[in-house]
Coordinates of C-alpha atoms in Angstrom, one line a residue:
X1 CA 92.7 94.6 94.6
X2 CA 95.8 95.2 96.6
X3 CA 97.2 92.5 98.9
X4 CA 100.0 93.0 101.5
X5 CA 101.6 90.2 103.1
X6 CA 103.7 88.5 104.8
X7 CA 105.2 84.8 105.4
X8 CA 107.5 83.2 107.1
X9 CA 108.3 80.2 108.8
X10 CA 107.2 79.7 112.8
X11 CA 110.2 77.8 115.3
X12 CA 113.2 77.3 115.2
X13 CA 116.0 80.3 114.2
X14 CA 113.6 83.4 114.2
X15 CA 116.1 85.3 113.9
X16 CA 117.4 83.6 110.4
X17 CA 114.2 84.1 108.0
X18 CA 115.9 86.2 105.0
X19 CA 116.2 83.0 103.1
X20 CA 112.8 81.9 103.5
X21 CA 111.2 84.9 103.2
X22 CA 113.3 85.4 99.6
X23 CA 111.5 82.0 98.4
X24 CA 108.3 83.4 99.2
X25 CA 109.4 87.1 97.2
X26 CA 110.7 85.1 94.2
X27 CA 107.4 83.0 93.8
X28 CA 105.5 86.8 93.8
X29 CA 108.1 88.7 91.8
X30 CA 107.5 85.9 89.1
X31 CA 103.5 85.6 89.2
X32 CA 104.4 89.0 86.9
X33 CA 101.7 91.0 88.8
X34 CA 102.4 94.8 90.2
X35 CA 104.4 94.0 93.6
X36 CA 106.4 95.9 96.2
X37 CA 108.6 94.6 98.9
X38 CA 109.1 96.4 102.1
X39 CA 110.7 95.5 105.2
X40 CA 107.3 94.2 106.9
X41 CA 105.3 93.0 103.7
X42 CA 105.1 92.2 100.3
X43 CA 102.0 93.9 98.1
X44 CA 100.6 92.3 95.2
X45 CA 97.9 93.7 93.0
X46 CA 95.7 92.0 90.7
X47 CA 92.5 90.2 90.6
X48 CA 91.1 88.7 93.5
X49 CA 92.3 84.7 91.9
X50 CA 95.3 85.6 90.5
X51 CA 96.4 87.5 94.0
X52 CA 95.3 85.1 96.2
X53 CA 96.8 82.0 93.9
X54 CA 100.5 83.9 94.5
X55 CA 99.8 84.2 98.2
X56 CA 99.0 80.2 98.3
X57 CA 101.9 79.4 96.2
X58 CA 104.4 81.6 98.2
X59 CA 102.7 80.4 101.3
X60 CA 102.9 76.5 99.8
X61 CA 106.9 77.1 98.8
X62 CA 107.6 77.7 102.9
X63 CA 105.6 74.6 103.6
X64 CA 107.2 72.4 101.9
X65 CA 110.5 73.0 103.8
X66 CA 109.1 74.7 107.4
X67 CA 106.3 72.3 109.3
X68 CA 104.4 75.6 110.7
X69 CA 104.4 79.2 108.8
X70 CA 102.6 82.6 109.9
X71 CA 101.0 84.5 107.2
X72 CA 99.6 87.6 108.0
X73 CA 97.3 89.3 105.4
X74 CA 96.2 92.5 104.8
X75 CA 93.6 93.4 101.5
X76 CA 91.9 96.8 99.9
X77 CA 89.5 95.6 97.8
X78 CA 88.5 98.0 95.4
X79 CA 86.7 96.5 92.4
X80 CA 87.2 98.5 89.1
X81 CA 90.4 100.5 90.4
X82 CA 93.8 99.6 88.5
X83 CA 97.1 101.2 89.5
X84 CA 97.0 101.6 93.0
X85 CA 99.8 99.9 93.9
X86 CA 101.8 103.7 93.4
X87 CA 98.6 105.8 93.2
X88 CA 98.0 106.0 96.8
X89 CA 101.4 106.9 97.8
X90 CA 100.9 109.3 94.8
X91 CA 97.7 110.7 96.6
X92 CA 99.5 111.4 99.9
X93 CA 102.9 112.2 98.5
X94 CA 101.0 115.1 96.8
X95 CA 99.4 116.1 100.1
X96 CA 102.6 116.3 101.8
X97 CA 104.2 118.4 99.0
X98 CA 101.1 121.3 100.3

């Protein structure tokens, strides 16, 4: 299962959420699943618990410190597929190479 997504906190300095949003990366970064950061989202992969435990706890970490947070949340679920995290770039990387 692959999850992208994003959190941040709602209010206040919008234009000031690099620190929060770091929290929220560290707390991913060391569940020590497969995970990439990109300038809109964060993708985890994993099992369905294990993924969606890391989005709560990176979700939980703004909450303690922000009293409203967005979390947007995008998931392929794909059971028995491992690797896909770089796969499917693979797939289309390899199309554009044609």
């Amino acid at each position: 299962m692959l999850v992208a997504f994003s959190v941040s906190p709602l209010g206040g300095e919008s234009e000031n959420v690099g620190a929060a949003v770091a929290e929220a990366v560290r707390v991913v970064r060391e569940s020590g699943l497969p995970n990439e950061t990109t300038a809109m989202f964060t993708t985890v992969e994993g099992e369905w618990d294990e993924v969606m435990a890391v989005v709560k706890r990176a979700t939980e970490v703004l909450l303690a410190k922000y009293p409203r947070v967005s979390l947007v949340l995008k998931a392929d679920i794909r059971p028995g597929h491992t690797g896909q995290l770089t796969a499917k770039v693979d797939r289309v990387e390899r199309y554009l190479a044609d």
